[in-house]
């Protein structure tokens, strides 16, 4: 997927995934995380109790350590990052991890370390089957948690990684959230790692600290011994080890330019998302955790366009109950008010990830029993979530969004269930918004084709371009071998979006995009021409899109769309739009050289 190394003289150029934008030039500080090794040992029946006690003591000690780190970061003023540690603390209490390990000690008569490692392998295997990238990466969280417990079991020392004396770029194979946060963050000016993706913790933390970061470099740790100069270009996903003087100079210029642009961009956060001729395009945020809400507000989003609730179901033996759903959604609704919170119902094959349900593995999970199909198959699980959402609906403006709807029958089935749930709440005397909007994600080609039918029965549409591209072009969105075919500007995609917008408007409902495409300012004028009502994206992307919007007119968008619709290939469209945007916004878009 990545891995391109083109080097001049002594410098080494590595290509990875840029997860936090910006350019930094500095000295490398490699952090080797200690490997925890242990000796697997059989125990006698008499020793079982003491093994279990050792395990519990190690968990308590690990929790204490995390609490301490959490306290420290709060003191340092990095409170917003402590949620990562909360996730780890929660995982320490995960029943699956605990109960399975204890069961294994008792039944197999093995020492705690061995049992814990075997449990980890089992959980990791389940995670490997997950296709959602964000959720897949949560496996790393469990690994980090287990590693910490193991260290405490073995009595190993945690390596002190706090004392970076000067400003350094941290180079690591991988960083656990606790490692990241224990660093003297005031001294960290960049992150680069061998592994990780756009939603790994290094990515999340670096984005919110606004430190350039590139992950997924595969083997950067083998090129860095410590102290050498490296350049991190988090915008382009490039890292250069031992750059030449000429390269350093050119990156200095790029860096100054980039910093200037960033400062300029932030000015757009509080401004209206409006064109010069007064057309308002609502810019909202996509979130996975409600702790992201302060950033959402800071970047000037007008609400949450997509809250991916999958996270609530993970790493646990019991499912979240109505009360838990309610508490989370209520907090979200209150914090984002007066703007809306669009809560997407469970979008994963819960069977594969919630450990208490063991359904068969599927040949093709992307097209399997997932999302709304799973919810309709398991109405009790679905109803608990719907009850939670309904109850939260009186604390703000709450909307329900249904993933992976393939046709109107599924929507009708959901409506019937929703009515049942409303009746139940009425009987219990619980208040809710009876008019709560029910929206449909348009991300399957059949939903595009039947969008006119769906539009008559849905309250709004949200186009999930990540999946729509995957299913329209038959390209597995996580398969790097076909990633060259993943073309957002393919005429099929542009036409699909156009059709959905047109029929939605004919039926008088609003339509937005919440896939990754929405975040790319390169497409903003096309979306303007398409007359989308909303774009929902990761919060940090909002000011950039807003800037394009505020410096354009509706008429301009129309003209661009007309041209785009004439092209026969994604390549032509891309070339056109790149040239156009570079001409219109020379400081934001690089001129095409092709
Ligand atoms: C999409 O498919 O575009 C989308 C927003 O949902 P997800 O990425 O969670 O599948
Ligand atoms: Mg999707």
XYZ file of C-alpha atoms and ligand atoms in Angstrom:
605
model
C 0.000 0.000 0.000
C 2.607 2.553 1.086
C 6.274 1.763 1.158
C 7.994 3.735 -1.493
C 11.563 4.589 -0.839
C 13.187 6.942 -3.247
C 16.376 8.428 -1.987
C 18.938 10.924 -3.143
C 22.522 10.646 -1.868
C 22.261 9.599 1.751
C 18.713 10.664 2.427
C 15.996 8.095 2.813
C 12.464 8.969 1.758
C 9.683 6.857 3.261
C 6.034 6.990 2.384
C 3.373 6.259 4.982
C -0.030 7.531 5.983
C -0.166 11.177 6.976
C -2.546 11.254 9.915
C -1.901 14.675 11.348
C -1.043 17.503 8.975
C 1.929 19.835 9.088
C 5.665 19.751 8.500
C 8.341 19.422 11.129
C 12.108 19.117 10.860
C 13.946 17.851 13.918
C 15.982 15.214 15.682
C 14.749 11.644 15.944
C 14.122 10.042 19.318
C 13.528 6.315 18.857
C 11.501 4.648 21.541
C 11.944 0.941 21.793
C 9.158 -0.496 23.832
C 10.369 -3.285 26.063
C 9.273 -6.719 25.067
C 7.630 -8.582 27.872
C 8.878 -12.142 28.008
C 7.670 -14.704 30.486
C 8.073 -18.354 31.210
C 4.953 -20.480 30.646
C 4.525 -22.724 33.647
C 2.084 -25.407 34.780
C 0.536 -24.904 38.204
C -1.017 -27.332 40.645
C -4.646 -27.189 41.769
C -3.432 -25.773 45.101
C -1.680 -22.928 43.323
C -4.741 -21.822 41.340
C -6.024 -19.441 44.016
C -2.685 -17.726 44.393
C -2.349 -17.417 40.592
C -5.767 -15.743 40.393
C -4.757 -13.432 43.225
C -1.543 -12.526 41.374
C -3.635 -11.733 38.315
C -6.009 -9.525 40.235
C -3.169 -7.733 41.981
C -1.487 -7.067 38.620
C -4.719 -5.620 37.247
C -5.098 -3.368 40.286
C -1.488 -2.209 39.979
C -1.953 -1.530 36.269
C -5.108 0.434 36.941
C -3.288 2.440 39.588
C -0.550 3.291 37.092
C -3.050 4.411 34.495
C -4.911 6.527 37.062
C -1.605 8.163 37.916
C -0.808 8.923 34.280
C -4.313 10.274 33.876
C -3.861 12.539 36.869
C -0.577 13.811 35.468
C -1.960 14.652 32.078
C -4.888 16.459 33.615
C -2.377 18.519 35.586
C -0.436 19.183 32.401
C -3.569 20.497 30.764
C -4.114 17.632 28.336
C -7.418 16.674 29.859
C -9.071 16.044 26.521
C -6.725 13.122 25.896
C -7.539 11.313 29.083
C -10.458 9.541 27.443
C -7.951 7.187 25.843
C -6.813 6.193 29.278
C -10.429 5.769 30.327
C -10.814 3.287 27.506
C -7.791 1.371 28.805
C -9.090 1.492 32.343
C -12.366 0.076 31.126
C -10.572 -2.668 29.259
C -8.779 -3.589 32.491
C -12.208 -4.382 33.847
C -13.334 -6.214 30.740
C -15.075 -9.371 31.853
C -13.999 -11.361 28.826
C -10.340 -10.667 29.510
C -10.703 -11.345 33.214
C -13.055 -14.313 33.203
C -11.415 -16.099 30.289
C -7.994 -15.782 31.854
C -9.176 -17.040 35.219
C -11.049 -19.883 33.544
C -7.937 -20.860 31.683
C -5.817 -20.847 34.838
C -8.354 -23.066 36.557
C -9.116 -25.441 33.743
C -5.762 -25.771 32.068
C -3.654 -25.350 35.194
C -1.271 -22.842 33.640
C 0.335 -19.778 35.152
C -1.370 -16.385 34.848
C 1.008 -15.009 32.216
C 0.377 -17.964 29.958
C -3.403 -17.824 30.445
C -3.482 -14.075 29.856
C -1.451 -14.353 26.668
C -3.719 -17.152 25.388
C -6.805 -15.034 26.111
C -5.241 -12.112 24.279
C -4.569 -14.317 21.232
C -8.182 -15.439 21.235
C -9.513 -11.871 21.420
C -7.020 -10.708 18.794
C -8.239 -13.395 16.431
C -11.806 -12.136 16.771
C -10.606 -8.614 15.995
C -8.756 -9.771 12.893
C -12.083 -10.717 11.369
C -13.338 -7.148 11.706
C -13.338 -5.184 8.537
C -14.033 -1.743 9.956
C -10.648 -0.076 10.217
C -11.424 1.957 13.297
C -12.631 -1.030 15.239
C -9.817 -3.226 13.998
C -7.317 -0.881 15.493
C -8.908 -1.232 18.910
C -7.127 -4.595 19.040
C -3.986 -2.611 19.728
C -5.655 -1.164 22.828
C -6.253 -4.614 24.219
C -2.665 -5.591 23.438
C -1.347 -2.555 25.259
C -3.526 -3.262 28.251
C -2.389 -6.888 28.392
C 1.219 -5.858 27.985
C 0.927 -3.573 30.985
C -0.635 -6.291 33.119
C 2.067 -8.721 31.989
C 4.797 -6.287 32.909
C 3.329 -5.987 36.353
C 3.034 -9.751 36.696
C 6.647 -10.233 35.762
C 7.743 -7.299 37.868
C 9.432 -5.628 34.892
C 10.308 -1.978 34.986
C 8.447 0.447 32.811
C 10.911 2.317 30.732
C 10.965 5.994 31.619
C 10.068 7.774 28.438
C 9.170 11.080 29.917
C 12.523 12.744 29.927
C 12.964 14.070 26.442
C 15.425 16.852 27.016
C 14.969 18.751 23.805
C 12.312 18.963 21.130
C 12.300 15.627 19.388
C 10.382 13.627 16.822
C 9.334 10.364 18.412
C 10.031 7.308 16.272
C 8.454 4.048 17.386
C 7.202 0.760 16.111
C 3.902 1.606 17.749
C 2.828 3.758 20.659
C 0.231 2.829 23.203
C -1.997 5.700 24.324
C -0.418 5.552 27.749
C 3.085 5.672 26.214
C 2.063 8.633 24.099
C 0.628 10.492 26.990
C 3.515 9.744 29.356
C 5.863 11.445 26.981
C 6.787 14.965 27.789
C 4.392 16.219 25.183
C 5.761 19.736 25.356
C 8.957 18.324 23.903
C 7.396 16.131 21.242
C 7.196 17.854 17.892
C 6.262 14.919 15.684
C 5.342 11.254 15.676
C 6.312 8.570 13.221
C 5.524 4.884 13.600
C 5.956 1.634 11.711
C 2.347 0.588 12.091
C -1.049 2.253 12.547
C -3.734 3.823 10.407
C -5.843 6.960 10.236
C -7.797 6.003 13.317
C -5.003 4.661 15.525
C -4.455 6.404 18.829
C -1.211 7.988 17.696
C -3.259 9.511 14.899
C -6.054 10.727 17.162
C -3.720 12.179 19.786
C -1.386 13.813 17.304
C -4.293 15.403 15.468
C -5.719 16.916 18.580
C -2.285 18.063 19.779
C -1.725 19.373 16.290
C 1.611 17.622 15.988
C 2.533 16.356 12.499
C 2.439 12.571 12.348
C 2.979 9.831 9.805
C 2.097 6.232 10.642
C 2.188 2.943 8.759
C 5.775 3.509 7.557
C 6.413 -0.205 8.030
C 10.131 -0.050 8.837
C 11.095 3.475 9.875
C 12.522 2.103 13.141
C 15.170 0.207 11.185
C 16.505 3.422 9.627
C 16.670 5.485 12.783
C 19.226 5.050 15.504
C 18.630 8.318 17.316
C 19.758 11.884 16.928
C 19.624 12.017 13.124
C 17.670 14.774 11.420
C 14.317 13.779 10.035
C 11.583 15.626 8.205
C 7.978 14.689 8.899
C 5.418 15.844 6.383
C 2.122 14.836 7.974
C 0.147 16.401 5.157
C 1.711 14.308 2.424
C 2.527 11.269 4.576
C 6.251 11.500 3.875
C 9.229 11.064 6.207
C 12.793 11.834 5.148
C 15.670 10.493 7.219
C 19.042 12.292 6.957
C 17.800 14.845 4.426
C 20.251 16.804 2.323
C 20.696 20.502 2.922
C 18.754 21.305 -0.228
C 15.835 19.142 0.952
C 15.875 20.772 4.395
C 15.771 24.203 2.797
C 12.864 23.347 0.549
C 10.932 21.900 3.478
C 11.647 25.022 5.559
C 9.906 27.054 2.899
C 7.013 24.579 2.714
C 6.731 24.614 6.503
C 6.512 28.392 6.737
C 3.902 28.414 4.058
C 1.921 25.676 5.760
C 2.015 27.399 9.161
C 0.795 30.602 7.660
C -2.069 28.754 6.006
C -3.036 26.964 9.227
C -3.237 30.229 11.154
C -5.311 31.713 8.403
C -7.613 28.705 8.272
C -8.525 28.739 11.939
C -10.048 32.148 11.427
C -12.767 30.389 9.494
C -13.952 28.215 12.400
C -16.388 30.720 13.899
C -17.619 32.048 10.567
C -20.747 30.989 8.739
C -20.481 28.168 6.196
C -21.897 30.302 3.440
C -21.024 31.223 -0.126
C -20.656 34.837 -1.171
C -24.125 34.740 -2.679
C -25.614 33.517 0.589
C -25.962 29.752 0.021
C -25.583 27.894 3.291
C -24.064 24.439 3.290
C -24.230 22.940 6.782
C -20.846 21.579 7.907
C -21.057 18.944 10.597
C -18.709 16.537 12.314
C -18.222 12.772 12.318
C -17.286 11.331 15.692
C -16.624 7.929 17.234
C -16.409 9.022 20.862
C -18.392 11.695 22.607
C -15.202 13.031 24.128
C -14.516 14.520 20.701
C -17.350 17.045 21.099
C -15.163 19.958 22.374
C -13.024 19.712 19.202
C -16.205 19.571 17.153
C -17.331 22.866 18.647
C -13.875 24.429 18.405
C -13.687 23.814 14.666
C -17.050 25.381 14.101
C -19.246 22.382 13.245
C -22.985 22.878 13.224
C -23.739 19.594 14.902
C -22.839 15.937 14.630
C -23.662 14.532 11.212
C -22.533 11.025 12.081
C -21.958 9.454 15.465
C -20.611 5.947 14.863
C -22.027 4.103 17.863
C -20.165 0.849 17.189
C -17.623 1.683 19.835
C -20.199 1.312 22.578
C -20.560 -2.375 21.792
C -16.940 -3.311 21.806
C -14.677 -5.192 24.141
C -17.358 -6.407 26.441
C -19.227 -9.504 27.298
C -22.537 -7.848 27.992
C -24.234 -5.537 25.560
C -24.918 -1.935 26.452
C -28.384 -1.701 27.972
C -31.021 0.974 27.433
C -29.765 3.001 30.370
C -26.186 3.064 29.130
C -27.274 4.083 25.642
C -29.479 6.777 27.132
C -26.741 8.246 29.323
C -24.263 8.490 26.431
C -26.744 9.942 23.941
C -28.177 12.353 26.482
C -24.708 13.718 27.166
C -24.092 14.050 23.457
C -27.421 15.785 22.831
C -26.835 18.223 25.680
C -23.252 19.016 24.790
C -23.913 19.704 21.129
C -27.225 21.557 21.613
C -28.675 23.626 20.015
C -27.158 21.777 17.072
C -28.351 18.291 16.164
C -26.746 14.990 17.086
C -27.210 12.367 14.377
C -26.871 8.985 16.006
C -26.217 6.139 13.618
C -27.516 2.825 14.867
C -25.123 -0.065 15.228
C -23.144 -0.569 12.029
C -21.278 -3.813 12.413
C -21.799 -7.499 12.462
C -22.204 -7.467 16.221
C -21.973 -11.233 16.163
C -18.319 -11.120 15.344
C -17.297 -8.644 17.951
C -19.578 -8.958 20.919
C -18.017 -11.981 22.507
C -21.174 -13.566 23.857
C -22.653 -14.106 20.398
C -21.002 -16.765 18.334
C -22.298 -16.910 14.809
C -20.425 -18.487 11.947
C -17.626 -16.593 10.249
C -18.624 -15.223 6.888
C -16.841 -15.550 3.574
C -17.485 -11.934 2.760
C -18.307 -9.913 5.848
C -18.656 -6.640 3.896
C -21.740 -8.135 2.313
C -22.755 -10.269 5.225
C -24.979 -10.097 8.235
C -24.052 -6.617 9.356
C -25.416 -3.203 10.263
C -29.196 -2.916 9.866
C -29.479 -6.560 8.774
C -28.032 -7.666 12.054
C -30.242 -5.254 14.008
C -33.379 -6.526 12.312
C -32.308 -10.069 13.058
C -31.684 -9.199 16.713
C -34.553 -6.827 17.558
C -33.856 -6.881 21.299
C -30.376 -5.498 20.785
C -31.743 -2.935 18.351
C -34.623 -1.919 20.607
C -32.320 -1.243 23.552
C -30.418 1.224 21.387
C -33.593 2.823 19.999
C -35.030 3.246 23.505
C -31.815 4.938 24.597
C -31.910 7.288 21.598
C -35.581 8.124 22.066
C -35.165 8.878 25.739
C -32.225 11.191 24.949
C -34.242 12.993 22.287
C -35.801 15.437 24.726
C -32.393 16.718 25.864
C -31.473 18.288 22.548
C -32.003 17.740 18.875
C -31.530 14.069 18.157
C -31.783 12.312 14.802
C -31.596 8.597 14.013
C -29.559 7.383 11.059
C -29.822 3.839 9.691
C -26.757 2.242 8.094
C -26.682 -0.069 5.072
C -30.303 0.242 4.044
C -30.714 -1.624 0.760
C -34.399 -0.949 0.111
C -37.606 0.445 1.529
C -38.678 -2.808 3.174
C -35.882 -2.557 5.680
C -36.874 1.026 6.408
C -40.474 -0.048 6.973
C -39.366 -2.820 9.290
C -37.359 -0.335 11.299
C -40.313 2.019 11.454
C -42.517 -0.741 12.826
C -39.930 -1.539 15.506
C -39.539 2.153 16.295
C -43.305 2.467 16.748
C -43.285 -0.504 19.142
C -40.519 1.096 21.121
C -42.372 4.424 21.246
C -45.484 2.623 22.518
C -43.433 0.896 25.194
C -42.031 4.207 26.349
C -45.496 5.772 26.384
C -46.736 2.912 28.548
C -43.835 3.492 30.901
C -44.666 7.194 30.957
C -41.290 8.192 29.550
C -41.009 11.348 27.444
C -39.404 11.412 24.004
C -39.572 13.387 20.794
C -42.412 11.740 18.850
C -41.233 13.453 15.667
C -37.640 12.266 15.938
C -36.231 12.353 12.386
C -35.379 8.959 10.924
C -32.747 9.087 8.203
C -31.250 6.575 5.834
C -27.621 6.170 4.853
C -27.328 5.846 1.121
C -24.322 3.618 0.702
C -25.546 0.629 -1.291
C -26.221 0.964 -5.038
C -29.733 -0.458 -4.653
C -30.518 2.391 -2.270
C -29.363 4.884 -4.917
C -31.515 3.265 -7.560
C -34.536 3.217 -5.271
C -33.749 6.548 -3.652
C -37.018 8.031 -4.954
C -38.971 5.338 -3.115
C -36.871 5.709 0.018
C -37.167 9.494 -0.060
C -40.937 9.249 0.263
C -40.585 7.404 3.566
C -37.360 8.725 5.102
C -36.897 12.053 6.861
C -33.408 12.678 5.501
C -30.549 11.037 3.599
C -26.883 10.829 4.408
C -24.668 9.487 1.644
C -21.936 7.179 2.926
C -19.464 7.543 0.102
C -16.897 5.246 1.739
C -19.186 2.299 1.249
C -20.981 3.647 -1.789
C -17.675 3.766 -3.667
C -16.806 0.295 -2.402
C -20.071 -1.262 -3.533
C -20.586 0.765 -6.713
C -17.125 0.061 -8.064
C -16.806 -3.399 -6.459
C -13.643 -2.423 -4.647
C -12.901 -3.682 -1.178
C -12.171 -0.452 0.657
C -9.503 -2.090 2.823
C -7.732 -4.048 0.112
C -4.562 -2.232 -0.920
C -4.265 -4.242 -4.164
C -7.317 -2.557 -5.651
C -6.944 0.790 -3.930
C -5.919 2.372 -7.266
C -9.489 1.760 -8.431
C -11.010 3.516 -5.433
C -11.973 6.688 -7.282
C -14.323 9.144 -5.597
C -14.659 11.083 -8.843
C -15.620 8.105 -10.962
C -18.567 9.233 -13.122
C -20.629 6.474 -11.500
C -20.107 8.049 -8.092
C -20.791 11.606 -9.207
C -23.964 10.452 -10.964
C -25.014 8.389 -7.971
C -24.681 11.386 -5.695
C -26.510 13.601 -8.159
C -29.395 11.205 -8.432
C -29.732 10.904 -4.679
C -29.691 14.674 -4.161
C -32.184 15.282 -6.959
C -34.747 12.757 -5.787
C -34.330 13.776 -2.158
C -35.083 17.373 -3.067
C -38.010 16.378 -5.212
C -39.477 14.756 -2.114
C -38.521 17.733 0.022
C -35.997 16.027 2.291
C -32.435 17.105 3.098
C -29.400 15.203 1.978
C -25.784 15.234 3.103
C -22.552 13.321 2.653
C -20.793 11.800 5.654
C -18.131 9.698 3.908
C -14.456 10.768 3.769
C -15.071 12.585 0.495
C -16.923 15.317 2.369
C -13.689 16.340 4.123
C -11.688 16.963 0.973
C -11.846 20.639 -0.049
C -10.948 19.589 -3.565
C -14.540 18.439 -3.976
C -16.321 21.239 -2.146
C -17.330 23.181 -5.245
C -18.623 20.022 -6.905
C -20.785 19.396 -3.824
C -21.947 22.970 -4.000
C -23.027 22.425 -7.591
C -24.729 19.201 -6.598
C -26.772 21.209 -4.058
C -25.993 19.057 -1.064
C -27.507 20.412 2.146
C -24.881 19.045 4.526
C -21.332 17.751 4.633
C -20.138 15.839 7.679
C -16.433 15.216 8.245
C -13.687 14.831 10.852
C -13.757 18.093 12.810
C -10.289 19.308 11.879
C -11.271 19.407 8.191
C -14.087 21.896 8.725
C -12.209 25.246 8.509
C -10.558 24.295 5.229
C -13.856 23.348 3.590
C -15.466 26.440 5.048
C -12.787 28.630 3.535
C -13.436 27.289 0.042
C -17.128 27.746 0.536
C -16.895 31.317 1.771
C -14.756 32.367 -1.141
C -17.019 30.889 -3.797
C -20.442 31.409 -5.202
C -23.265 29.049 -5.877
C -23.099 29.899 -9.577
C -19.466 28.885 -9.639
C -20.376 25.501 -8.168
C -23.049 25.057 -10.847
C -20.541 25.790 -13.610
C -18.020 23.342 -12.191
C -20.617 20.615 -11.858
C -21.768 21.088 -15.449
C -18.210 20.545 -16.608
C -17.671 17.578 -14.283
C -20.749 15.844 -15.649
C -19.297 16.008 -19.142
C -16.196 13.958 -18.335
C -16.071 10.243 -19.029
C -13.375 9.251 -16.560
C -12.331 9.963 -12.995
C -8.900 10.913 -14.248
C -10.206 13.699 -16.481
C -12.440 15.008 -13.735
C -9.646 14.925 -11.211
C -7.281 16.777 -13.495
C -9.896 19.399 -14.227
C -10.832 19.985 -10.608
C -7.222 20.082 -9.444
C -6.365 22.699 -12.041
C -9.464 24.682 -11.258
C -8.910 24.673 -7.526
C -5.207 25.506 -7.871
C -6.200 28.459 -10.024
C -8.910 29.626 -7.634
C -7.061 28.915 -4.385
C -3.352 29.010 -5.284
C -2.268 28.977 -1.652
C -4.300 25.875 -0.767
C -3.969 23.630 -3.793
C -0.830 22.663 -5.619
C -0.799 23.222 -9.369
C -1.079 20.025 -11.400
C 2.170 19.075 -13.105
C 0.768 16.303 -15.283
C -19.511 5.571 4.754
O -19.671 4.395 4.434
O -19.231 6.466 3.954
C -19.663 5.993 6.163
C -19.672 7.251 6.513
O -19.769 5.047 7.102
P -18.568 4.107 7.585
O -17.274 4.692 7.104
O -18.697 4.071 9.062
O -18.911 2.795 6.927
Mg -20.627 2.952 5.683
